[in-house]
Amino acid sequence: MAAPQATRTLRPFGLRDQFGYLAGNFAGDFTYTLCTGFMMKFYTDVLGVSAVIVGLAMTVAQILDAVTDLGMGQICDRAPTTEQGKFRPWIRRIAGPVSLISFLMYASWIKEAPMTLKIVWLFVTYLLYSSVFYTMIIIPYGSMASAMSNDALDRTKLSNWRHVGGTLAVTVINFIVPLVVYVDATNPDGSLILNDAGEVIQSLNGTRMMLCGLVFSILSFVLWMVCYFMTTERVKIPSKNEKLNIGAFINNLFHNRGLIAIVLLIIVQECSNSAFHRMSGYMFDNYFRQGKMQAITSPVETIITLVIAACIVKIVAKVGKKEITVTGCLISAAVFAIAFVMHTSNVYSWLVIYGGVTVGLALFNPVTFALVTDIVDDEEVRTGNRMDGTIYSVYSFGRKFGSALSSGVTGMMLSIIGYDSAPDKYAPSLTDGIYNISCVVPLIGFVLMALIVGVLYPLNKKRVDSNVAILKERHGGE
């Protein structure tokens, strides 16, 4: 396959590209974070759907992604390079549909509908969101990083800015949404519902959740457009015209240690990270009985992430992506272990624990996406075949499958501790189970992540630098 050629007549890579790429992840995570953080809570507490069924819907959708993600990756690799680029046009085409369907998932108007209709609505809207439209925009967006610059440090900058965009989305969602959607719970006669300590219990309001879905879907569309107009593809990657040999493709994937490791890493990462964030609603509402306190996690997470993001590129340049990832995983795992032993009942202590976990996350999350571009380079060095879209689609499938798996695991564990059938969702026996789930699942996950990257992932700093030098020589110094 011909080597990608860089076009020198385009403006140089700079802050405009980095900000535009940030806006893309900001847009995607506006809807994705809202979904992972609040959709299960909305369907269980507002629409009355079993947590097991909600988790099943998410798991089914992500299994389907095995087909749609790889299919979209192949479409991207085979697409011609236009004046707008090879990947950017998809952002313009799909921004509208993905924003619309993300709003329709929060249909509070079907609250009084038969349970069958609610379940059908859940499956259809979530499948369309996750397995169709989100796939059709996030695969080109992720693949675009390889086409924006040939330089490995530039790609690390993009990965860092992408993480900052996601962090800002998480901050806005987790700060604003709890303040808006949680209201004082009342009895049928209008009187306030109090806990044993005489405090007013707060519950999630379906109409307010729907309005949040509408607002963030609109903002997501606007940010996708910012991403489209502010980024530039400089590396002209030729289309893949040869017929796909499924057998050879699968065989190659199973012999690519880097790709195997990154897929396992992202599955476990999403399972751990998403379980932690999904359970936040239950922790603050059910365990601490202070749902609006969840909003404080946003500035905590943002401040820590932005401080580390300001220096992470320099750290990675000296230490390496693999090395910093292992360190971050072990830090987060250690904090969860301490939290499990403490079993604190103080909400402010939990916020400190949240901050400690965020330190670990902020060390490796910014470089996760850059690991994918390193794998793309390594594949080209080893085989001479460049598959930006296909490799990113495999990574994206792992990300969404891990997120769905965490939904299934979370839903199953909530059912095991009796959340679905419990007459009192604030009973100590139930809330202690919620606390244990929130600590143990991420703890196990982050330990596994450190082992996956430390033992299986082969692309240390020395090998990455070597690959960059080889490709620069192949591409005439670009």
Coordinates of C-alpha atoms in Angstrom, one line a residue:
M1 CA 0.0 0.0 0.0
A2 CA 1.3 3.5 -0.8
A3 CA 2.6 5.5 2.1
P4 CA 0.5 8.5 3.3
Q5 CA 1.8 11.7 1.9
A6 CA 1.7 15.0 3.7
T7 CA 0.4 18.2 2.0
R8 CA 2.7 21.1 2.7
T9 CA 0.4 23.8 1.3
L10 CA -2.0 23.5 4.3
R11 CA -1.7 25.6 7.4
P12 CA 0.7 24.2 10.0
F13 CA -0.6 22.0 12.9
G14 CA -1.4 24.2 15.8
L15 CA -3.8 25.3 18.6
R16 CA -6.7 25.6 16.3
D17 CA -6.5 21.9 15.5
Q18 CA -6.1 21.0 19.1
F19 CA -9.1 23.1 20.2
G20 CA -11.2 21.7 17.3
Y21 CA -10.3 18.2 18.3
L22 CA -11.1 19.0 21.9
A23 CA -14.6 20.2 20.8
G24 CA -15.2 16.9 19.1
N25 CA -14.7 14.8 22.3
F26 CA -16.6 17.5 24.2
A27 CA -19.5 16.9 21.8
G28 CA -19.4 13.1 21.9
D29 CA -19.0 12.9 25.7
F30 CA -21.9 15.4 26.3
T31 CA -24.3 12.6 25.1
Y32 CA -22.1 9.6 26.1
T33 CA -21.5 10.8 29.7
L34 CA -25.1 11.7 30.2
C35 CA -26.0 8.2 29.0
T36 CA -23.4 6.3 31.1
G37 CA -24.1 8.5 34.2
F38 CA -27.8 8.9 34.2
M39 CA -29.7 6.6 31.8
M40 CA -29.8 3.5 34.0
K41 CA -30.9 5.7 36.9
F42 CA -33.6 7.2 34.7
Y43 CA -35.0 3.9 33.5
T44 CA -34.9 2.2 36.9
D45 CA -36.2 5.1 39.0
V46 CA -38.4 7.0 36.6
L47 CA -39.7 4.4 34.2
G48 CA -39.6 1.5 36.6
V49 CA -37.6 -0.8 34.2
S50 CA -35.5 -3.5 35.9
A51 CA -31.8 -2.8 36.2
V52 CA -31.1 -6.2 34.7
I53 CA -33.1 -5.3 31.6
V54 CA -31.4 -1.9 31.2
G55 CA -28.0 -3.6 31.6
L56 CA -29.0 -6.3 29.1
A57 CA -30.0 -3.6 26.5
M58 CA -26.6 -2.0 26.8
T59 CA -24.8 -5.3 26.6
V60 CA -26.7 -6.3 23.5
A61 CA -26.0 -3.0 21.8
Q62 CA -22.3 -3.3 22.4
I63 CA -22.2 -6.9 21.1
L64 CA -23.8 -5.5 17.9
D65 CA -21.0 -3.0 17.8
A66 CA -18.6 -5.8 17.0
V67 CA -20.2 -5.6 13.5
T68 CA -21.0 -1.9 13.2
D69 CA -17.7 -0.6 14.5
L70 CA -15.6 -2.8 12.3
G71 CA -17.9 -2.1 9.4
M72 CA -17.5 1.6 9.9
G73 CA -13.7 1.2 10.2
Q74 CA -13.7 -0.5 6.8
I75 CA -15.9 2.2 5.3
C76 CA -13.5 4.9 6.6
D77 CA -10.4 3.1 5.2
R78 CA -12.0 2.7 1.8
A79 CA -13.4 6.2 1.6
P80 CA -11.7 8.6 -0.9
T81 CA -9.8 11.6 0.4
T82 CA -11.8 14.7 -0.5
E83 CA -10.8 18.4 -0.1
Q84 CA -12.4 18.2 3.4
G85 CA -10.3 15.1 4.2
K86 CA -11.0 11.4 4.5
F87 CA -12.7 11.4 8.0
R88 CA -14.0 14.9 8.6
P89 CA -17.0 14.7 6.2
W90 CA -18.6 12.0 8.4
I91 CA -18.8 14.5 11.3
R92 CA -20.9 16.9 9.2
R93 CA -23.2 14.1 8.0
I94 CA -23.9 12.4 11.4
A95 CA -23.8 15.2 13.9
G96 CA -27.6 15.8 13.5
P97 CA -28.9 12.2 13.7
V98 CA -26.7 11.3 16.7
S99 CA -27.8 14.4 18.6
L100 CA -31.5 13.7 17.9
I101 CA -31.5 10.1 19.0
S102 CA -29.5 10.9 22.2
F103 CA -32.4 13.2 23.2
L104 CA -35.1 10.6 22.4
M105 CA -33.5 8.1 24.9
Y106 CA -34.9 10.2 27.8
A107 CA -38.6 9.9 26.9
S108 CA -40.3 10.8 30.2
W109 CA -43.6 11.1 28.3
I110 CA -43.9 7.2 28.2
K111 CA -43.8 7.0 32.0
E112 CA -47.4 5.8 32.2
A113 CA -47.1 3.5 29.1
P114 CA -47.1 -0.3 29.4
M115 CA -43.8 -1.8 30.5
T116 CA -43.5 -3.6 27.1
L117 CA -43.4 -0.3 25.3
K118 CA -40.9 1.1 27.7
I119 CA -38.6 -1.8 27.1
V120 CA -39.0 -1.6 23.4
W121 CA -38.3 2.1 23.4
L122 CA -35.2 1.5 25.6
F123 CA -33.8 -1.1 23.2
V124 CA -34.6 0.7 19.9
T125 CA -33.3 4.2 21.0
Y126 CA -30.2 2.8 22.7
L127 CA -29.3 0.6 19.8
L128 CA -29.7 3.4 17.3
Y129 CA -27.6 5.7 19.5
S130 CA -24.8 3.4 20.4
S131 CA -24.6 0.9 17.6
V132 CA -25.5 3.1 14.6
F133 CA -25.1 6.9 14.8
Y134 CA -22.5 7.2 17.6
T135 CA -20.4 4.6 15.8
M136 CA -20.8 6.5 12.5
I137 CA -19.3 9.6 14.0
I138 CA -16.9 8.5 16.7
I139 CA -14.9 6.1 14.4
P140 CA -14.1 8.8 11.9
Y141 CA -13.4 11.3 14.7
G142 CA -10.9 9.0 16.4
S143 CA -9.3 7.9 13.1
M144 CA -8.8 11.5 12.1
A145 CA -5.9 12.1 14.6
S146 CA -3.6 10.1 12.3
A147 CA -4.5 12.2 9.4
M148 CA -4.0 15.6 11.2
S149 CA -0.3 15.1 11.7
N150 CA 2.5 12.6 11.1
D151 CA 4.3 13.7 14.2
A152 CA 4.0 11.5 17.3
L153 CA 4.2 14.4 19.7
D154 CA 1.4 16.2 17.9
R155 CA -0.7 13.1 18.2
T156 CA 0.0 13.0 22.0
K157 CA -1.2 16.7 22.1
L158 CA -4.4 15.7 20.3
S159 CA -4.9 12.8 22.7
N160 CA -4.4 15.1 25.7
W161 CA -6.7 17.8 24.3
R162 CA -9.3 15.1 23.5
H163 CA -9.1 14.0 27.1
V164 CA -9.5 17.6 28.3
G165 CA -12.6 17.9 26.1
G166 CA -14.1 14.7 27.6
T167 CA -13.2 16.0 31.1
L168 CA -15.0 19.2 30.5
A169 CA -18.1 17.3 29.3
V170 CA -18.0 15.1 32.4
T171 CA -17.6 18.3 34.5
V172 CA -20.6 20.1 33.0
I173 CA -22.8 17.0 33.1
N174 CA -21.9 15.9 36.6
F175 CA -22.1 19.4 38.0
I176 CA -25.3 20.7 36.3
V177 CA -27.4 17.6 35.9
P178 CA -27.6 16.5 39.6
L179 CA -28.6 20.1 40.6
V180 CA -31.4 20.1 38.0
V181 CA -32.8 16.6 38.0
Y182 CA -32.9 15.8 41.7
V183 CA -35.9 17.2 43.6
D184 CA -37.4 16.7 47.0
A185 CA -39.3 13.4 47.1
T186 CA -42.9 13.6 48.1
N187 CA -45.7 11.2 49.2
P188 CA -48.9 10.9 47.2
D189 CA -50.5 13.5 49.6
G190 CA -47.7 16.0 48.8
S191 CA -45.8 15.7 52.0
L192 CA -42.1 15.4 52.0
I193 CA -40.4 12.0 52.4
L194 CA -37.8 12.0 55.2
N195 CA -35.0 9.6 56.0
D196 CA -34.3 8.3 59.5
A197 CA -32.3 11.4 60.3
G198 CA -35.2 13.6 59.4
E199 CA -33.6 14.8 56.2
V200 CA -35.6 15.3 53.0
I201 CA -34.9 12.6 50.5
Q202 CA -34.2 13.6 46.9
S203 CA -35.4 11.7 43.8
L204 CA -34.7 12.0 40.1
N205 CA -37.4 13.9 38.2
G206 CA -38.2 12.4 34.7
T207 CA -39.3 15.7 33.0
R208 CA -36.2 17.5 34.1
M209 CA -34.0 14.6 32.9
M210 CA -35.7 14.8 29.5
L211 CA -35.0 18.6 29.3
C212 CA -31.4 18.0 30.2
G213 CA -31.2 15.4 27.4
L214 CA -32.6 18.0 24.9
V215 CA -30.2 20.8 26.0
F216 CA -27.1 18.7 25.9
S217 CA -28.0 17.1 22.5
I218 CA -28.3 20.6 21.0
L219 CA -24.9 21.6 22.6
S220 CA -23.4 18.4 21.3
F221 CA -24.5 19.2 17.7
V222 CA -22.9 22.7 17.9
L223 CA -19.6 21.4 19.2
W224 CA -19.5 18.7 16.5
M225 CA -19.7 21.6 14.0
V226 CA -16.9 23.4 15.8
C227 CA -14.8 20.3 15.5
Y228 CA -15.5 20.0 11.8
F229 CA -14.7 23.6 10.9
M230 CA -11.6 24.0 13.1
T231 CA -9.6 20.8 12.2
T232 CA -7.6 20.0 9.1
E233 CA -6.4 16.7 7.7
R234 CA -2.9 17.1 6.4
V235 CA -1.8 13.5 5.8
K236 CA -3.4 12.2 2.6
I237 CA -4.1 8.5 3.4
P238 CA -4.8 6.5 0.2
S239 CA -8.0 4.5 0.1
K240 CA -7.9 0.7 0.6
N241 CA -9.3 -0.8 -2.6
E242 CA -8.3 -4.4 -2.2
K243 CA -11.0 -6.9 -1.1
L244 CA -11.0 -7.6 2.6
N245 CA -9.8 -11.1 3.5
I246 CA -11.7 -11.8 6.7
G247 CA -9.5 -14.8 7.6
A248 CA -6.2 -12.9 7.1
F249 CA -7.6 -9.8 8.9
I250 CA -8.6 -11.8 12.0
N251 CA -5.3 -13.7 12.0
N252 CA -3.4 -10.5 11.8
L253 CA -5.4 -9.0 14.7
F254 CA -4.7 -12.0 16.9
H255 CA -0.9 -11.6 16.1
N256 CA -0.9 -7.9 17.0
R257 CA 0.0 -7.9 20.7
G258 CA -0.4 -4.1 20.9
L259 CA -3.9 -4.2 19.5
I260 CA -4.9 -7.1 21.7
A261 CA -3.6 -5.3 24.7
I262 CA -5.3 -2.0 23.9
V263 CA -8.6 -3.8 23.4
L264 CA -8.4 -5.6 26.7
L265 CA -7.2 -2.4 28.4
I266 CA -10.1 -0.3 27.1
I267 CA -12.7 -3.0 27.9
V268 CA -11.5 -3.3 31.5
Q269 CA -11.0 0.5 31.7
E270 CA -14.5 1.3 30.6
C271 CA -15.9 -1.4 32.9
S272 CA -14.0 0.1 35.8
N273 CA -14.3 3.7 35.1
S274 CA -17.9 3.6 33.9
A275 CA -18.9 1.4 36.9
F276 CA -17.4 4.0 39.1
H277 CA -19.3 6.9 37.4
R278 CA -22.5 4.9 37.0
M279 CA -22.6 4.1 40.6
S280 CA -22.0 7.7 41.6
G281 CA -25.7 8.4 41.3
Y282 CA -26.6 5.6 43.6
M283 CA -23.7 6.5 46.0
F284 CA -24.8 10.1 46.5
D285 CA -28.5 9.5 46.3
N286 CA -29.0 6.2 48.1
Y287 CA -25.9 5.7 50.3
F288 CA -25.2 9.3 51.4
R289 CA -28.8 10.5 50.7
Q290 CA -27.5 13.7 49.3
G291 CA -28.0 13.5 45.5
K292 CA -27.0 17.1 44.8
M293 CA -23.6 16.6 46.4
Q294 CA -22.7 14.6 43.2
A295 CA -22.3 18.0 41.6
I296 CA -19.2 18.7 43.6
T297 CA -17.3 15.8 41.9
S298 CA -17.2 17.9 38.7
P299 CA -15.0 20.8 39.9
V300 CA -12.8 18.3 41.8
E301 CA -12.3 16.2 38.7
T302 CA -11.8 19.2 36.4
I303 CA -9.2 20.9 38.5
I304 CA -7.1 17.8 39.0
T305 CA -7.4 16.8 35.3
L306 CA -6.5 20.2 34.0
V307 CA -3.5 20.6 36.3
I308 CA -2.1 17.3 35.2
A309 CA -3.0 17.9 31.6
A310 CA -0.9 21.0 31.6
C311 CA 2.3 18.9 32.0
I312 CA 1.4 15.4 30.8
V313 CA 2.9 15.9 27.3
K314 CA 6.3 16.7 28.8
I315 CA 6.0 13.8 31.2
V316 CA 5.1 11.4 28.4
A317 CA 8.0 12.7 26.3
K318 CA 10.4 11.7 29.1
V319 CA 8.8 8.6 30.6
G320 CA 6.7 7.1 27.8
K321 CA 3.0 6.3 27.4
K322 CA 3.1 2.7 28.5
E323 CA 5.0 3.6 31.7
I324 CA 2.8 6.4 32.7
T325 CA -0.3 4.3 32.1
V326 CA 0.8 1.6 34.5
T327 CA 1.6 4.2 37.2
G328 CA -1.9 5.8 36.9
C329 CA -3.7 2.5 37.1
L330 CA -1.8 1.5 40.3
I331 CA -2.6 4.9 41.9
S332 CA -6.3 4.5 41.3
A333 CA -6.3 0.9 42.5
A334 CA -4.6 1.9 45.7
V335 CA -7.2 4.6 46.4
F336 CA -10.1 2.2 45.9
A337 CA -8.5 -0.3 48.2
I338 CA -8.2 2.3 50.9
A339 CA -11.8 3.4 50.3
F340 CA -13.1 -0.2 50.6
V341 CA -11.3 -0.7 54.0
M342 CA -12.5 2.7 55.3
H343 CA -16.1 2.1 54.3
T344 CA -16.7 5.8 55.1
S345 CA -20.1 7.2 55.8
N346 CA -18.9 10.8 55.4
V347 CA -19.7 12.3 52.0
Y348 CA -16.7 14.7 52.2
S349 CA -14.4 11.8 52.8
W350 CA -15.8 10.2 49.6
L351 CA -15.1 13.4 47.7
V352 CA -11.4 13.1 48.8
I353 CA -11.4 9.5 47.6
Y354 CA -12.9 10.6 44.3
G355 CA -10.1 13.1 43.9
G356 CA -7.5 10.5 44.6
V357 CA -8.9 8.2 42.0
T358 CA -9.0 11.1 39.5
V359 CA -5.2 11.7 40.0
G360 CA -4.6 8.2 38.7
L361 CA -7.2 8.6 35.9
A362 CA -5.7 11.9 34.8
L363 CA -2.3 10.3 34.4
F364 CA -3.3 7.7 31.9
N365 CA -6.5 8.8 30.3
P366 CA -4.9 11.6 28.3
V367 CA -2.5 9.1 26.5
T368 CA -5.0 6.3 25.9
F369 CA -6.0 7.6 22.5
A370 CA -2.4 8.2 21.5
L371 CA -1.7 4.5 22.2
V372 CA -4.0 3.7 19.3
T373 CA -2.0 5.9 16.8
D374 CA 1.2 4.2 18.0
I375 CA -0.4 0.8 17.2
V376 CA -1.3 2.1 13.7
D377 CA 2.3 3.1 13.2
D378 CA 3.5 -0.2 14.5
E379 CA 1.2 -2.1 12.1
E380 CA 2.6 -0.2 9.2
V381 CA 6.2 -0.8 10.2
R382 CA 5.6 -4.5 10.7
T383 CA 3.4 -5.3 7.7
G384 CA 3.5 -2.2 5.4
N385 CA -0.3 -2.0 5.7
R386 CA -1.9 1.1 7.3
M387 CA -5.4 0.7 8.7
D388 CA -6.2 3.8 10.7
G389 CA -10.0 3.4 10.6
T390 CA -10.1 -0.4 11.1
I391 CA -7.7 -0.3 14.1
Y392 CA -9.5 2.6 15.7
S393 CA -12.8 0.8 15.1
V394 CA -11.5 -2.3 17.0
Y395 CA -10.5 0.0 19.8
S396 CA -13.8 1.8 19.8
F397 CA -15.7 -1.5 20.0
G398 CA -13.6 -2.4 23.0
R399 CA -14.5 0.9 24.6
K400 CA -18.2 0.6 24.0
F401 CA -18.3 -3.1 24.9
G402 CA -16.5 -2.4 28.2
S403 CA -19.0 0.4 28.9
A404 CA -21.9 -2.0 28.2
L405 CA -20.3 -4.8 30.1
S406 CA -20.1 -2.4 33.1
S407 CA -23.8 -1.7 32.7
G408 CA -24.6 -5.4 32.7
V409 CA -22.3 -6.1 35.7
T410 CA -23.7 -3.0 37.5
G411 CA -27.3 -3.9 36.8
M412 CA -26.7 -7.5 37.8
M413 CA -25.0 -6.6 41.1
L414 CA -27.7 -4.1 41.9
S415 CA -30.3 -6.9 41.4
I416 CA -28.2 -9.3 43.5
I417 CA -28.2 -6.9 46.5
G418 CA -31.9 -6.6 46.0
Y419 CA -32.2 -3.0 44.6
D420 CA -35.0 -3.8 42.2
S421 CA -37.3 -5.5 44.7
A422 CA -36.3 -3.5 47.8
P423 CA -39.3 -1.6 49.3
D424 CA -36.8 0.8 50.9
K425 CA -34.1 1.8 48.6
Y426 CA -32.3 3.6 51.4
A427 CA -32.1 0.6 53.8
P428 CA -28.5 0.2 55.3
S429 CA -28.2 -3.4 54.1
L430 CA -28.9 -2.2 50.5
T431 CA -26.7 0.9 50.7
D432 CA -23.8 -1.0 52.1
G433 CA -24.0 -3.2 49.0
I434 CA -23.9 -0.2 46.8
Y435 CA -20.8 1.1 48.5
N436 CA -19.0 -2.3 48.1
I437 CA -19.9 -2.4 44.3
S438 CA -18.6 1.1 43.9
C439 CA -15.2 0.2 45.3
V440 CA -14.6 -3.5 44.5
V441 CA -15.4 -3.4 40.7
P442 CA -13.1 -0.5 39.9
L443 CA -10.4 -1.9 42.3
I444 CA -10.2 -5.2 40.4
G445 CA -10.4 -3.4 37.1
F446 CA -7.5 -1.0 37.7
V447 CA -5.2 -3.8 38.9
L448 CA -6.0 -5.8 35.8
M449 CA -5.3 -2.8 33.6
A450 CA -1.8 -2.4 35.2
L451 CA -1.1 -6.0 34.4
I452 CA -2.3 -5.8 30.8
V453 CA -0.2 -2.8 30.0
G454 CA 2.8 -3.8 32.0
V455 CA 3.0 -7.4 30.7
L456 CA 1.2 -7.6 27.4
Y457 CA 1.5 -4.2 25.7
P458 CA 4.8 -4.2 23.7
L459 CA 5.1 -0.5 22.7
N460 CA 7.4 1.1 25.2
K461 CA 9.0 4.5 24.7
K462 CA 12.0 3.0 22.9
R463 CA 10.0 1.1 20.4
V464 CA 7.6 3.9 19.7
D465 CA 10.5 6.3 19.0
S466 CA 12.0 3.7 16.7
N467 CA 8.8 3.3 14.7
V468 CA 8.5 7.1 14.3
A469 CA 12.0 7.3 12.9
I470 CA 11.4 4.4 10.5
L471 CA 8.2 5.9 9.1
K472 CA 9.7 9.3 8.7
E473 CA 12.5 7.7 6.6
R474 CA 9.9 5.7 4.6
H475 CA 7.8 8.8 4.0
G476 CA 10.7 11.0 2.9
G477 CA 11.3 12.7 6.2
E478 CA 7.7 13.8 6.8

